[in-house]
Amino acid sequence: MPRCPYVTPDIPETQERNMSQEMENHYREILSALGEDPEREGLQDTPARAAKAMQFLTHGYQQSLGDIVNDAVFSSDTDEMVIVKDIELYSMCEHHMLPFIGKCHIGYLPRGKVLGLSKFARIVDMYARRLQIQEELTRQIANAVQDATDARGVGVIVEARHMCMMMRGVEKQNSSMKTSVMLGDFRDNLPSRQEFLTLVYN
Ligand SMILES: Nc1nc2c(ncn2[C@@H]2O[C@H](COP(=O)(O)OP(=O)(O)OP(=O)(O)O)[C@@H](O)[C@H]2O)c(=O)[nH]1
Ligand SMILES: [Zn+2]
């Protein structure tokens, strides 16, 4: 798959142009299918803009865990729980390709090493900027933190509101979805799980 201009400046320019051009053509066809005139003044640049926006919204496909962690794993004697909460996320569900928007809380119990603070947000973004359902997003984030840190336990909670439930379908404006994944001590050890929930919600 061609790589994305937002993440990898070193990709061949022709590949980048091909992906943009292909998307642009499809957006033009969608506009025609809607009964619109893609050549009218207000829409002339829309296919190109929409293609660029879609490439940005899905740029996680062009990233890998190794790239974003980038060796920012540091030796540490800390063995107490670390929490990073309220990491905002913007994603799109794989069913409707409509946005779901919310936040993510991550906790882990280090085992000899800690992960650079910004990397938690980068991990969230990498998976959020791909198509999936919220449950899978939560699991992918948890597994990535586990892989990067070799922690004794990892907990991840995602809270989000889905546009496919709000703007269309059942049109419920006030419901939100909360998903969690607990690994290691967070799953097996009740006090650790409770400490995580207390630190996140109090
Ligand atoms: N579990 C889960 N479901 C999701 C997520 N995002 C969207 N959905 C649901 O995916 C389902 C798709 O159902 P379908 O019946 O195939 O599609 P639909 O006719 O568009 O469904 P409605 O949304 O009920 O109109 C819907 O119930 C959505 O609410 C998600 O992240 N997790
Ligand atoms: Zn959806």
PDB file of C-alpha atoms and ligand atoms in Angstrom:
ATOM      1  CA  MET A   1       0.000   0.000   0.000  1.00  0.00           C
ATOM      2  CA  PRO A   2       1.322   3.481  -0.803  1.00  0.00           C
ATOM      3  CA  ARG A   3       2.542   5.369   2.221  1.00  0.00           C
ATOM      4  CA  CYS A   4       0.941   8.534   3.496  1.00  0.00           C
ATOM      5  CA  PRO A   5       2.356  12.045   3.023  1.00  0.00           C
ATOM      6  CA  TYR A   6       1.467  13.045   6.598  1.00  0.00           C
ATOM      7  CA  VAL A   7       3.794  10.591   8.229  1.00  0.00           C
ATOM      8  CA  THR A   8       6.532   9.535   5.912  1.00  0.00           C
ATOM      9  CA  PRO A   9       8.190  12.377   4.015  1.00  0.00           C
ATOM     10  CA  ASP A  10      10.570   9.940   2.313  1.00  0.00           C
ATOM     11  CA  ILE A  11       7.937   8.078   0.266  1.00  0.00           C
ATOM     12  CA  PRO A  12       8.214   8.158  -3.498  1.00  0.00           C
ATOM     13  CA  GLU A  13       6.226  11.116  -4.781  1.00  0.00           C
ATOM     14  CA  THR A  14       4.586   9.115  -7.574  1.00  0.00           C
ATOM     15  CA  GLN A  15       3.076   6.622  -5.115  1.00  0.00           C
ATOM     16  CA  GLU A  16       1.739   9.456  -3.012  1.00  0.00           C
ATOM     17  CA  ARG A  17       0.215  11.104  -6.087  1.00  0.00           C
ATOM     18  CA  ASN A  18      -1.377   7.825  -7.225  1.00  0.00           C
ATOM     19  CA  MET A  19      -3.199   7.311  -3.942  1.00  0.00           C
ATOM     20  CA  SER A  20      -4.425  10.915  -3.862  1.00  0.00           C
ATOM     21  CA  GLN A  21      -5.515  10.782  -7.496  1.00  0.00           C
ATOM     22  CA  GLU A  22      -7.378   7.515  -7.048  1.00  0.00           C
ATOM     23  CA  MET A  23      -9.278   8.829  -4.042  1.00  0.00           C
ATOM     24  CA  GLU A  24      -9.970  12.106  -5.776  1.00  0.00           C
ATOM     25  CA  ASN A  25     -11.551  10.273  -8.741  1.00  0.00           C
ATOM     26  CA  HIS A  26     -13.766   8.249  -6.419  1.00  0.00           C
ATOM     27  CA  TYR A  27     -14.929  11.344  -4.546  1.00  0.00           C
ATOM     28  CA  ARG A  28     -15.807  12.972  -7.873  1.00  0.00           C
ATOM     29  CA  GLU A  29     -17.931   9.919  -8.734  1.00  0.00           C
ATOM     30  CA  ILE A  30     -19.641  10.056  -5.352  1.00  0.00           C
ATOM     31  CA  LEU A  31     -20.569  13.676  -5.953  1.00  0.00           C
ATOM     32  CA  SER A  32     -22.007  12.756  -9.357  1.00  0.00           C
ATOM     33  CA  ALA A  33     -23.929   9.850  -7.828  1.00  0.00           C
ATOM     34  CA  LEU A  34     -25.451  12.331  -5.386  1.00  0.00           C
ATOM     35  CA  GLY A  35     -26.761  14.271  -8.376  1.00  0.00           C
ATOM     36  CA  GLU A  36     -24.269  17.080  -7.843  1.00  0.00           C
ATOM     37  CA  ASP A  37     -22.211  18.754 -10.542  1.00  0.00           C
ATOM     38  CA  PRO A  38     -18.575  18.161  -9.486  1.00  0.00           C
ATOM     39  CA  GLU A  39     -17.512  20.935 -11.867  1.00  0.00           C
ATOM     40  CA  ARG A  40     -19.572  23.688 -10.254  1.00  0.00           C
ATOM     41  CA  GLU A  41     -17.484  26.353  -8.601  1.00  0.00           C
ATOM     42  CA  GLY A  42     -18.035  25.343  -4.975  1.00  0.00           C
ATOM     43  CA  LEU A  43     -17.196  21.689  -5.632  1.00  0.00           C
ATOM     44  CA  GLN A  44     -14.300  21.981  -8.068  1.00  0.00           C
ATOM     45  CA  ASP A  45     -11.630  21.427  -5.429  1.00  0.00           C
ATOM     46  CA  THR A  46     -13.737  19.238  -3.154  1.00  0.00           C
ATOM     47  CA  PRO A  47     -12.575  15.817  -4.427  1.00  0.00           C
ATOM     48  CA  ALA A  48      -8.941  16.801  -3.888  1.00  0.00           C
ATOM     49  CA  ARG A  49      -9.684  18.247  -0.442  1.00  0.00           C
ATOM     50  CA  ALA A  50     -11.726  15.204   0.564  1.00  0.00           C
ATOM     51  CA  ALA A  51      -8.950  12.859  -0.601  1.00  0.00           C
ATOM     52  CA  LYS A  52      -6.384  14.788   1.412  1.00  0.00           C
ATOM     53  CA  ALA A  53      -8.631  14.755   4.477  1.00  0.00           C
ATOM     54  CA  MET A  54      -9.264  11.004   4.185  1.00  0.00           C
ATOM     55  CA  GLN A  55      -5.537  10.321   3.892  1.00  0.00           C
ATOM     56  CA  PHE A  56      -4.980  12.284   7.065  1.00  0.00           C
ATOM     57  CA  LEU A  57      -7.856  10.598   8.917  1.00  0.00           C
ATOM     58  CA  THR A  58      -6.397   7.160   8.141  1.00  0.00           C
ATOM     59  CA  HIS A  59      -2.678   7.898   8.409  1.00  0.00           C
ATOM     60  CA  GLY A  60      -2.295   5.263  11.121  1.00  0.00           C
ATOM     61  CA  TYR A  61      -2.043   2.638   8.375  1.00  0.00           C
ATOM     62  CA  GLN A  62       1.352   4.091   7.490  1.00  0.00           C
ATOM     63  CA  GLN A  63       2.768   3.854  11.007  1.00  0.00           C
ATOM     64  CA  SER A  64       4.210   0.999  13.001  1.00  0.00           C
ATOM     65  CA  LEU A  65       4.766   0.563  16.720  1.00  0.00           C
ATOM     66  CA  GLY A  66       8.535   0.465  16.237  1.00  0.00           C
ATOM     67  CA  ASP A  67       8.496   3.777  14.351  1.00  0.00           C
ATOM     68  CA  ILE A  68       6.520   5.666  16.928  1.00  0.00           C
ATOM     69  CA  VAL A  69       8.100   4.265  20.082  1.00  0.00           C
ATOM     70  CA  ASN A  70      11.471   5.086  18.547  1.00  0.00           C
ATOM     71  CA  ASP A  71      13.552   3.671  21.438  1.00  0.00           C
ATOM     72  CA  ALA A  72      11.837   5.936  24.003  1.00  0.00           C
ATOM     73  CA  VAL A  73      11.765   3.133  26.556  1.00  0.00           C
ATOM     74  CA  PHE A  74      13.812   4.036  29.633  1.00  0.00           C
ATOM     75  CA  SER A  75      15.206   1.896  32.447  1.00  0.00           C
ATOM     76  CA  SER A  76      13.539   2.699  35.758  1.00  0.00           C
ATOM     77  CA  ASP A  77      13.124   1.178  39.211  1.00  0.00           C
ATOM     78  CA  THR A  78       9.566   2.514  39.385  1.00  0.00           C
ATOM     79  CA  ASP A  79       7.188  -0.301  40.111  1.00  0.00           C
ATOM     80  CA  GLU A  80       4.147   1.784  41.044  1.00  0.00           C
ATOM     81  CA  MET A  81       1.227   2.286  38.739  1.00  0.00           C
ATOM     82  CA  VAL A  82       1.545   4.922  36.022  1.00  0.00           C
ATOM     83  CA  ILE A  83      -1.613   6.474  34.559  1.00  0.00           C
ATOM     84  CA  VAL A  84      -2.030   8.675  31.507  1.00  0.00           C
ATOM     85  CA  LYS A  85      -5.624   9.803  31.314  1.00  0.00           C
ATOM     86  CA  ASP A  86      -7.908  11.857  29.075  1.00  0.00           C
ATOM     87  CA  ILE A  87      -5.955  11.287  25.849  1.00  0.00           C
ATOM     88  CA  GLU A  88      -8.375  12.592  23.241  1.00  0.00           C
ATOM     89  CA  LEU A  89      -9.043  10.405  20.248  1.00  0.00           C
ATOM     90  CA  TYR A  90     -10.632  10.815  16.856  1.00  0.00           C
ATOM     91  CA  SER A  91     -11.376   7.661  14.946  1.00  0.00           C
ATOM     92  CA  MET A  92     -13.782   6.232  12.368  1.00  0.00           C
ATOM     93  CA  CYS A  93     -15.850   3.077  12.733  1.00  0.00           C
ATOM     94  CA  GLU A  94     -15.233   0.415  10.138  1.00  0.00           C
ATOM     95  CA  HIS A  95     -18.971  -0.115   9.655  1.00  0.00           C
ATOM     96  CA  HIS A  96     -19.990   3.340   8.462  1.00  0.00           C
ATOM     97  CA  MET A  97     -16.696   5.186   8.123  1.00  0.00           C
ATOM     98  CA  LEU A  98     -18.190   7.865  10.357  1.00  0.00           C
ATOM     99  CA  PRO A  99     -16.258   9.446  13.215  1.00  0.00           C
ATOM    100  CA  PHE A 100     -16.264   8.348  16.796  1.00  0.00           C
ATOM    101  CA  ILE A 101     -14.745  10.804  19.197  1.00  0.00           C
ATOM    102  CA  GLY A 102     -13.731  10.464  22.789  1.00  0.00           C
ATOM    103  CA  LYS A 103     -10.880   9.835  25.154  1.00  0.00           C
ATOM    104  CA  CYS A 104      -8.612   7.083  26.306  1.00  0.00           C
ATOM    105  CA  HIS A 105      -7.123   6.290  29.715  1.00  0.00           C
ATOM    106  CA  ILE A 106      -4.069   4.069  29.999  1.00  0.00           C
ATOM    107  CA  GLY A 107      -2.450   2.579  33.080  1.00  0.00           C
ATOM    108  CA  TYR A 108       0.436   0.202  33.487  1.00  0.00           C
ATOM    109  CA  LEU A 109       2.587  -1.401  36.136  1.00  0.00           C
ATOM    110  CA  PRO A 110       6.213  -1.011  35.007  1.00  0.00           C
ATOM    111  CA  ARG A 111       8.673  -3.852  35.208  1.00  0.00           C
ATOM    112  CA  GLY A 112      12.118  -2.258  34.988  1.00  0.00           C
ATOM    113  CA  LYS A 113      11.303   0.178  32.218  1.00  0.00           C
ATOM    114  CA  VAL A 114       8.984   3.057  31.453  1.00  0.00           C
ATOM    115  CA  LEU A 115       7.693   4.439  28.162  1.00  0.00           C
ATOM    116  CA  GLY A 116       8.133   8.074  27.063  1.00  0.00           C
ATOM    117  CA  LEU A 117       4.982   9.998  28.024  1.00  0.00           C
ATOM    118  CA  SER A 118       4.113  11.251  24.536  1.00  0.00           C
ATOM    119  CA  LYS A 119       4.300   7.710  23.189  1.00  0.00           C
ATOM    120  CA  PHE A 120       1.027   6.745  24.853  1.00  0.00           C
ATOM    121  CA  ALA A 121      -0.763   9.436  22.854  1.00  0.00           C
ATOM    122  CA  ARG A 122       1.091   8.370  19.703  1.00  0.00           C
ATOM    123  CA  ILE A 123       0.017   4.757  20.218  1.00  0.00           C
ATOM    124  CA  VAL A 124      -3.608   5.853  20.677  1.00  0.00           C
ATOM    125  CA  ASP A 125      -3.440   7.941  17.494  1.00  0.00           C
ATOM    126  CA  MET A 126      -1.778   5.258  15.405  1.00  0.00           C
ATOM    127  CA  TYR A 127      -4.653   2.821  15.974  1.00  0.00           C
ATOM    128  CA  ALA A 128      -7.390   5.482  16.112  1.00  0.00           C
ATOM    129  CA  ARG A 129      -6.348   6.679  12.665  1.00  0.00           C
ATOM    130  CA  ARG A 130      -7.337   3.378  11.107  1.00  0.00           C
ATOM    131  CA  LEU A 131     -10.760   1.817  10.529  1.00  0.00           C
ATOM    132  CA  GLN A 132     -11.951  -0.515  13.271  1.00  0.00           C
ATOM    133  CA  ILE A 133     -14.565  -0.883  15.995  1.00  0.00           C
ATOM    134  CA  GLN A 134     -14.030   0.609  19.435  1.00  0.00           C
ATOM    135  CA  GLU A 135     -13.541  -2.752  21.136  1.00  0.00           C
ATOM    136  CA  GLU A 136     -10.684  -3.602  18.759  1.00  0.00           C
ATOM    137  CA  LEU A 137      -9.149  -0.164  19.116  1.00  0.00           C
ATOM    138  CA  THR A 138      -9.055  -0.648  22.886  1.00  0.00           C
ATOM    139  CA  ARG A 139      -7.421  -4.040  22.559  1.00  0.00           C
ATOM    140  CA  GLN A 140      -4.850  -2.839  20.028  1.00  0.00           C
ATOM    141  CA  ILE A 141      -3.802   0.015  22.330  1.00  0.00           C
ATOM    142  CA  ALA A 142      -3.485  -2.338  25.315  1.00  0.00           C
ATOM    143  CA  ASN A 143      -1.437  -4.891  23.364  1.00  0.00           C
ATOM    144  CA  ALA A 144       0.861  -2.176  21.994  1.00  0.00           C
ATOM    145  CA  VAL A 145       1.566  -0.756  25.463  1.00  0.00           C
ATOM    146  CA  GLN A 146       2.223  -4.284  26.703  1.00  0.00           C
ATOM    147  CA  ASP A 147       4.567  -5.008  23.790  1.00  0.00           C
ATOM    148  CA  ALA A 148       6.441  -1.722  24.191  1.00  0.00           C
ATOM    149  CA  THR A 149       6.912  -1.892  27.972  1.00  0.00           C
ATOM    150  CA  ASP A 150       6.764  -5.568  28.966  1.00  0.00           C
ATOM    151  CA  ALA A 151       4.699  -4.279  31.917  1.00  0.00           C
ATOM    152  CA  ARG A 152       3.327  -6.433  34.739  1.00  0.00           C
ATOM    153  CA  GLY A 153      -0.098  -5.236  33.754  1.00  0.00           C
ATOM    154  CA  VAL A 154      -1.847  -2.833  31.395  1.00  0.00           C
ATOM    155  CA  GLY A 155      -5.315  -1.307  31.573  1.00  0.00           C
ATOM    156  CA  VAL A 156      -6.973   0.698  28.818  1.00  0.00           C
ATOM    157  CA  ILE A 157     -10.389   2.376  28.851  1.00  0.00           C
ATOM    158  CA  VAL A 158     -11.881   4.129  25.825  1.00  0.00           C
ATOM    159  CA  GLU A 159     -14.987   6.316  26.111  1.00  0.00           C
ATOM    160  CA  ALA A 160     -16.450   7.566  22.861  1.00  0.00           C
ATOM    161  CA  ARG A 161     -19.507   8.927  21.105  1.00  0.00           C
ATOM    162  CA  HIS A 162     -20.278   7.497  17.677  1.00  0.00           C
ATOM    163  CA  MET A 163     -21.556   9.724  14.897  1.00  0.00           C
ATOM    164  CA  CYS A 164     -23.175   6.678  13.282  1.00  0.00           C
ATOM    165  CA  MET A 165     -25.474   6.546  16.347  1.00  0.00           C
ATOM    166  CA  MET A 166     -25.967  10.317  16.526  1.00  0.00           C
ATOM    167  CA  MET A 167     -26.222  11.712  12.988  1.00  0.00           C
ATOM    168  CA  ARG A 168     -28.039   8.735  11.488  1.00  0.00           C
ATOM    169  CA  GLY A 169     -29.447   5.309  12.437  1.00  0.00           C
ATOM    170  CA  VAL A 170     -31.019   5.412  15.901  1.00  0.00           C
ATOM    171  CA  GLU A 171     -30.069   9.115  16.290  1.00  0.00           C
ATOM    172  CA  LYS A 172     -29.298   8.973  20.001  1.00  0.00           C
ATOM    173  CA  GLN A 173     -27.446  12.095  21.045  1.00  0.00           C
ATOM    174  CA  ASN A 174     -26.538  11.249  24.620  1.00  0.00           C
ATOM    175  CA  SER A 175     -25.306   7.685  24.643  1.00  0.00           C
ATOM    176  CA  SER A 176     -21.630   6.876  24.754  1.00  0.00           C
ATOM    177  CA  MET A 177     -19.685   3.639  24.649  1.00  0.00           C
ATOM    178  CA  LYS A 178     -17.122   2.626  27.224  1.00  0.00           C
ATOM    179  CA  THR A 179     -14.754  -0.260  26.485  1.00  0.00           C
ATOM    180  CA  SER A 180     -11.919  -1.648  28.539  1.00  0.00           C
ATOM    181  CA  VAL A 181      -9.118  -4.150  28.218  1.00  0.00           C
ATOM    182  CA  MET A 182      -7.168  -5.368  31.237  1.00  0.00           C
ATOM    183  CA  LEU A 183      -3.989  -7.385  30.823  1.00  0.00           C
ATOM    184  CA  GLY A 184      -1.744  -9.146  33.355  1.00  0.00           C
ATOM    185  CA  ASP A 185      -2.087  -7.837  36.928  1.00  0.00           C
ATOM    186  CA  PHE A 186      -4.928  -5.563  35.879  1.00  0.00           C
ATOM    187  CA  ARG A 187      -6.903  -8.631  34.945  1.00  0.00           C
ATOM    188  CA  ASP A 188      -5.800 -11.056  37.640  1.00  0.00           C
ATOM    189  CA  ASN A 189      -5.274  -8.809  40.651  1.00  0.00           C
ATOM    190  CA  LEU A 190      -8.388  -7.024  41.945  1.00  0.00           C
ATOM    191  CA  PRO A 191      -6.539  -4.329  43.993  1.00  0.00           C
ATOM    192  CA  SER A 192      -4.523  -3.305  40.892  1.00  0.00           C
ATOM    193  CA  ARG A 193      -7.660  -3.072  38.796  1.00  0.00           C
ATOM    194  CA  GLN A 194      -9.373  -1.039  41.535  1.00  0.00           C
ATOM    195  CA  GLU A 195      -6.386   1.283  41.927  1.00  0.00           C
ATOM    196  CA  PHE A 196      -6.457   1.904  38.165  1.00  0.00           C
ATOM    197  CA  LEU A 197     -10.168   2.722  38.182  1.00  0.00           C
ATOM    198  CA  THR A 198      -9.805   4.963  41.244  1.00  0.00           C
ATOM    199  CA  LEU A 199      -6.909   6.909  39.714  1.00  0.00           C
ATOM    200  CA  VAL A 200      -8.817   7.353  36.452  1.00  0.00           C
ATOM    201  CA  TYR A 201     -12.190   8.321  37.847  1.00  0.00           C
ATOM    202  CA  ASN A 202     -11.387  10.220  41.081  1.00  0.00           C
TER     203      ASN A 202
HETATM  204  N1  LIG B   1     -19.727  -2.970  18.888  1.00  0.00           N
HETATM  205  C1  LIG B   1     -19.560  -1.913  18.089  1.00  0.00           C
HETATM  206  N2  LIG B   1     -20.504  -1.627  17.192  1.00  0.00           N
HETATM  207  C2  LIG B   1     -20.319  -0.537  16.423  1.00  0.00           C
HETATM  208  C3  LIG B   1     -19.212   0.285  16.512  1.00  0.00           C
HETATM  209  N3  LIG B   1     -19.355   1.281  15.618  1.00  0.00           N
HETATM  210  C4  LIG B   1     -20.524   1.064  14.985  1.00  0.00           C
HETATM  211  N4  LIG B   1     -21.132  -0.044  15.487  1.00  0.00           N
HETATM  212  C5  LIG B   1     -22.404  -0.701  15.165  1.00  0.00           C
HETATM  213  O1  LIG B   1     -22.289  -1.522  14.031  1.00  0.00           O
HETATM  214  C6  LIG B   1     -23.596  -1.963  13.740  1.00  0.00           C
HETATM  215  C7  LIG B   1     -23.760  -2.211  12.256  1.00  0.00           C
HETATM  216  O2  LIG B   1     -25.047  -2.748  12.121  1.00  0.00           O
HETATM  217  P1  LIG B   1     -25.802  -3.012  10.728  1.00  0.00           P
HETATM  218  O3  LIG B   1     -27.203  -3.438  11.039  1.00  0.00           O
HETATM  219  O4  LIG B   1     -24.951  -3.898   9.888  1.00  0.00           O
HETATM  220  O5  LIG B   1     -25.750  -1.575  10.050  1.00  0.00           O
HETATM  221  P2  LIG B   1     -26.871  -0.442  10.041  1.00  0.00           P
HETATM  222  O6  LIG B   1     -28.081  -0.911   9.332  1.00  0.00           O
HETATM  223  O7  LIG B   1     -26.219   0.797   9.512  1.00  0.00           O
HETATM  224  O8  LIG B   1     -27.192  -0.295  11.601  1.00  0.00           O
HETATM  225  P3  LIG B   1     -27.857   0.902  12.404  1.00  0.00           P
HETATM  226  O9  LIG B   1     -26.712   1.755  12.918  1.00  0.00           O
HETATM  227  O10 LIG B   1     -28.600   0.219  13.522  1.00  0.00           O
HETATM  228  O11 LIG B   1     -28.738   1.659  11.483  1.00  0.00           O
HETATM  229  C8  LIG B   1     -24.527  -0.899  14.309  1.00  0.00           C
HETATM  230  O12 LIG B   1     -25.222  -1.487  15.387  1.00  0.00           O
HETATM  231  C9  LIG B   1     -23.561   0.182  14.832  1.00  0.00           C
HETATM  232  O13 LIG B   1     -24.064   0.874  15.950  1.00  0.00           O
HETATM  233  C10 LIG B   1     -18.219  -0.052  17.453  1.00  0.00           C
HETATM  234  O14 LIG B   1     -17.176   0.603  17.595  1.00  0.00           O
HETATM  235  N5  LIG B   1     -18.436  -1.152  18.222  1.00  0.00           N
HETATM  236 ZN    ZN B   2     -20.526   3.101  12.819  1.00  0.00          ZN
END
